[in-house]
Amino acid sequence: MSSFPESGGFHPLPALLGPVWRDANVRSGPSLDSPVIRLLLPDAAVGYKAEGWSLGDEVVEDQHRDGVITSAVWFRLAIGGWSSAVNFEPETVAVVLADAAPAPSGSQAP
């Protein structure tokens, strides 16, 4: 189970995502069926900023150096459009989404 809210809709969360690690399609919505509006190329000198995130189509990427990445999280980019979380380094995505985790509402019994 994920540690961030699973409710639908857009979740504002301005954050630096850094560069893409692979060629990445930017789409008009958080779905693989949404038209591609831009292609981002890997460049360590070019980072991207998210305006927020939403759940969308699950994407599986098996070419990352650390293994398979699977995510249904899509980021709305400040440059316009949506990009799957799998296009960004998993460590960066984990830090960004940690900010989206709800605060504990009290102690829970084990």
PDB file of C-alpha atoms in Angstrom:
ATOM      1  CA  MET A   1       0.000   0.000   0.000  1.00  0.00           C
ATOM      2  CA  SER A   2       1.274   3.470  -0.803  1.00  0.00           C
ATOM      3  CA  SER A   3       1.921   6.093   1.843  1.00  0.00           C
ATOM      4  CA  PHE A   4       0.192   8.936   0.003  1.00  0.00           C
ATOM      5  CA  PRO A   5      -3.525   9.620  -0.460  1.00  0.00           C
ATOM      6  CA  GLU A   6      -5.138   7.354  -3.023  1.00  0.00           C
ATOM      7  CA  SER A   7      -8.120   9.573  -3.696  1.00  0.00           C
ATOM      8  CA  GLY A   8      -8.505  10.736  -7.266  1.00  0.00           C
ATOM      9  CA  GLY A   9      -7.940  14.236  -8.464  1.00  0.00           C
ATOM     10  CA  PHE A  10      -5.084  16.656  -8.540  1.00  0.00           C
ATOM     11  CA  HIS A  11      -2.879  17.115  -5.477  1.00  0.00           C
ATOM     12  CA  PRO A  12      -0.912  20.401  -5.481  1.00  0.00           C
ATOM     13  CA  LEU A  13       2.686  19.754  -4.497  1.00  0.00           C
ATOM     14  CA  PRO A  14       5.261  22.103  -6.023  1.00  0.00           C
ATOM     15  CA  ALA A  15       8.527  20.186  -6.104  1.00  0.00           C
ATOM     16  CA  LEU A  16      11.782  19.852  -7.979  1.00  0.00           C
ATOM     17  CA  LEU A  17      11.920  16.526  -9.801  1.00  0.00           C
ATOM     18  CA  GLY A  18      15.345  16.928 -11.359  1.00  0.00           C
ATOM     19  CA  PRO A  19      16.209  15.632 -14.819  1.00  0.00           C
ATOM     20  CA  VAL A  20      14.572  12.712 -16.587  1.00  0.00           C
ATOM     21  CA  TRP A  21      16.812   9.643 -16.698  1.00  0.00           C
ATOM     22  CA  ARG A  22      15.458   8.457 -20.061  1.00  0.00           C
ATOM     23  CA  ASP A  23      13.542   9.792 -23.054  1.00  0.00           C
ATOM     24  CA  ALA A  24      10.187  10.794 -21.573  1.00  0.00           C
ATOM     25  CA  ASN A  25       6.867  11.566 -23.209  1.00  0.00           C
ATOM     26  CA  VAL A  26       4.929  14.502 -21.805  1.00  0.00           C
ATOM     27  CA  ARG A  27       1.212  13.940 -22.302  1.00  0.00           C
ATOM     28  CA  SER A  28      -1.865  16.140 -22.161  1.00  0.00           C
ATOM     29  CA  GLY A  29      -3.243  14.136 -19.218  1.00  0.00           C
ATOM     30  CA  PRO A  30      -2.204  11.461 -16.690  1.00  0.00           C
ATOM     31  CA  SER A  31      -2.963   8.590 -19.044  1.00  0.00           C
ATOM     32  CA  LEU A  32      -1.117   6.542 -21.631  1.00  0.00           C
ATOM     33  CA  ASP A  33      -4.078   7.273 -23.920  1.00  0.00           C
ATOM     34  CA  SER A  34      -3.515  11.045 -23.677  1.00  0.00           C
ATOM     35  CA  PRO A  35      -1.737  12.588 -26.667  1.00  0.00           C
ATOM     36  CA  VAL A  36       2.008  13.191 -26.442  1.00  0.00           C
ATOM     37  CA  ILE A  37       2.652  16.939 -26.511  1.00  0.00           C
ATOM     38  CA  ARG A  38       6.408  17.003 -25.908  1.00  0.00           C
ATOM     39  CA  LEU A  39       9.447  14.747 -25.670  1.00  0.00           C
ATOM     40  CA  LEU A  40      11.996  15.293 -22.904  1.00  0.00           C
ATOM     41  CA  LEU A  41      15.531  14.060 -23.454  1.00  0.00           C
ATOM     42  CA  PRO A  42      17.908  13.082 -20.651  1.00  0.00           C
ATOM     43  CA  ASP A  43      20.222  15.948 -19.720  1.00  0.00           C
ATOM     44  CA  ALA A  44      21.712  16.180 -16.233  1.00  0.00           C
ATOM     45  CA  ALA A  45      21.789  19.982 -16.579  1.00  0.00           C
ATOM     46  CA  VAL A  46      18.019  20.258 -17.190  1.00  0.00           C
ATOM     47  CA  GLY A  47      15.714  19.700 -14.226  1.00  0.00           C
ATOM     48  CA  TYR A  48      11.939  19.832 -14.140  1.00  0.00           C
ATOM     49  CA  LYS A  49       9.492  21.170 -11.598  1.00  0.00           C
ATOM     50  CA  ALA A  50       6.158  19.611 -10.693  1.00  0.00           C
ATOM     51  CA  GLU A  51       3.075  21.651  -9.859  1.00  0.00           C
ATOM     52  CA  GLY A  52       1.512  18.587  -8.274  1.00  0.00           C
ATOM     53  CA  TRP A  53       0.543  15.002  -8.903  1.00  0.00           C
ATOM     54  CA  SER A  54      -2.374  12.725  -9.635  1.00  0.00           C
ATOM     55  CA  LEU A  55      -2.971   9.022  -9.909  1.00  0.00           C
ATOM     56  CA  GLY A  56      -3.374   7.816 -13.473  1.00  0.00           C
ATOM     57  CA  ASP A  57      -2.461   4.868 -15.643  1.00  0.00           C
ATOM     58  CA  GLU A  58       0.099   2.527 -14.129  1.00  0.00           C
ATOM     59  CA  VAL A  59       3.389   2.566 -16.010  1.00  0.00           C
ATOM     60  CA  VAL A  60       6.045  -0.151 -15.854  1.00  0.00           C
ATOM     61  CA  GLU A  61       9.599   0.736 -16.864  1.00  0.00           C
ATOM     62  CA  ASP A  62      12.168  -2.056 -16.993  1.00  0.00           C
ATOM     63  CA  GLN A  63      15.230  -0.210 -18.314  1.00  0.00           C
ATOM     64  CA  HIS A  64      16.344   1.622 -15.148  1.00  0.00           C
ATOM     65  CA  ARG A  65      19.807   0.675 -13.881  1.00  0.00           C
ATOM     66  CA  ASP A  66      18.342  -0.293 -10.485  1.00  0.00           C
ATOM     67  CA  GLY A  67      15.617  -2.545 -11.913  1.00  0.00           C
ATOM     68  CA  VAL A  68      11.925  -2.332 -12.712  1.00  0.00           C
ATOM     69  CA  ILE A  69       9.995   0.812 -11.727  1.00  0.00           C
ATOM     70  CA  THR A  70       6.193   0.664 -11.499  1.00  0.00           C
ATOM     71  CA  SER A  71       4.049   3.682 -10.669  1.00  0.00           C
ATOM     72  CA  ALA A  72       0.555   5.072 -11.190  1.00  0.00           C
ATOM     73  CA  VAL A  73       1.701   8.545 -10.085  1.00  0.00           C
ATOM     74  CA  TRP A  74       1.826  11.258 -12.748  1.00  0.00           C
ATOM     75  CA  PHE A  75       3.318  14.707 -12.221  1.00  0.00           C
ATOM     76  CA  ARG A  76       1.839  17.833 -13.771  1.00  0.00           C
ATOM     77  CA  LEU A  77       4.906  19.707 -14.934  1.00  0.00           C
ATOM     78  CA  ALA A  78       5.427  23.456 -14.643  1.00  0.00           C
ATOM     79  CA  ILE A  79       6.378  23.484 -18.348  1.00  0.00           C
ATOM     80  CA  GLY A  80       2.934  22.061 -19.162  1.00  0.00           C
ATOM     81  CA  GLY A  81       1.654  18.534 -19.527  1.00  0.00           C
ATOM     82  CA  TRP A  82       1.955  15.353 -17.500  1.00  0.00           C
ATOM     83  CA  SER A  83       4.806  12.881 -17.063  1.00  0.00           C
ATOM     84  CA  SER A  84       4.817   9.505 -15.341  1.00  0.00           C
ATOM     85  CA  ALA A  85       6.849   9.264 -12.152  1.00  0.00           C
ATOM     86  CA  VAL A  86       8.863   6.429 -13.741  1.00  0.00           C
ATOM     87  CA  ASN A  87      10.677   9.010 -15.880  1.00  0.00           C
ATOM     88  CA  PHE A  88      12.397  10.515 -12.823  1.00  0.00           C
ATOM     89  CA  GLU A  89      14.899   8.959 -10.430  1.00  0.00           C
ATOM     90  CA  PRO A  90      13.064   6.736  -7.907  1.00  0.00           C
ATOM     91  CA  GLU A  91      14.924   8.267  -4.952  1.00  0.00           C
ATOM     92  CA  THR A  92      13.798  11.767  -5.948  1.00  0.00           C
ATOM     93  CA  VAL A  93      10.204  10.645  -6.479  1.00  0.00           C
ATOM     94  CA  ALA A  94      10.192   8.978  -3.042  1.00  0.00           C
ATOM     95  CA  VAL A  95      11.352  12.202  -1.368  1.00  0.00           C
ATOM     96  CA  VAL A  96       8.800  14.313  -3.260  1.00  0.00           C
ATOM     97  CA  LEU A  97       5.932  11.963  -2.441  1.00  0.00           C
ATOM     98  CA  ALA A  98       6.985  11.730   1.203  1.00  0.00           C
ATOM     99  CA  ASP A  99       5.796  15.349   1.411  1.00  0.00           C
ATOM    100  CA  ALA A 100       2.370  14.141   0.247  1.00  0.00           C
ATOM    101  CA  ALA A 101       2.021  11.559   3.019  1.00  0.00           C
ATOM    102  CA  PRO A 102      -0.669  12.390   5.549  1.00  0.00           C
ATOM    103  CA  ALA A 103       0.509  13.286   9.040  1.00  0.00           C
ATOM    104  CA  PRO A 104      -0.231  10.637  11.676  1.00  0.00           C
ATOM    105  CA  SER A 105      -3.474  11.408  13.480  1.00  0.00           C
ATOM    106  CA  GLY A 106      -2.396   9.707  16.678  1.00  0.00           C
ATOM    107  CA  SER A 107      -0.844   6.523  17.901  1.00  0.00           C
ATOM    108  CA  GLN A 108      -2.275   3.256  16.704  1.00  0.00           C
ATOM    109  CA  ALA A 109      -2.227  -0.065  18.477  1.00  0.00           C
ATOM    110  CA  PRO A 110      -0.029  -2.699  16.814  1.00  0.00           C
TER     111      PRO A 110
END
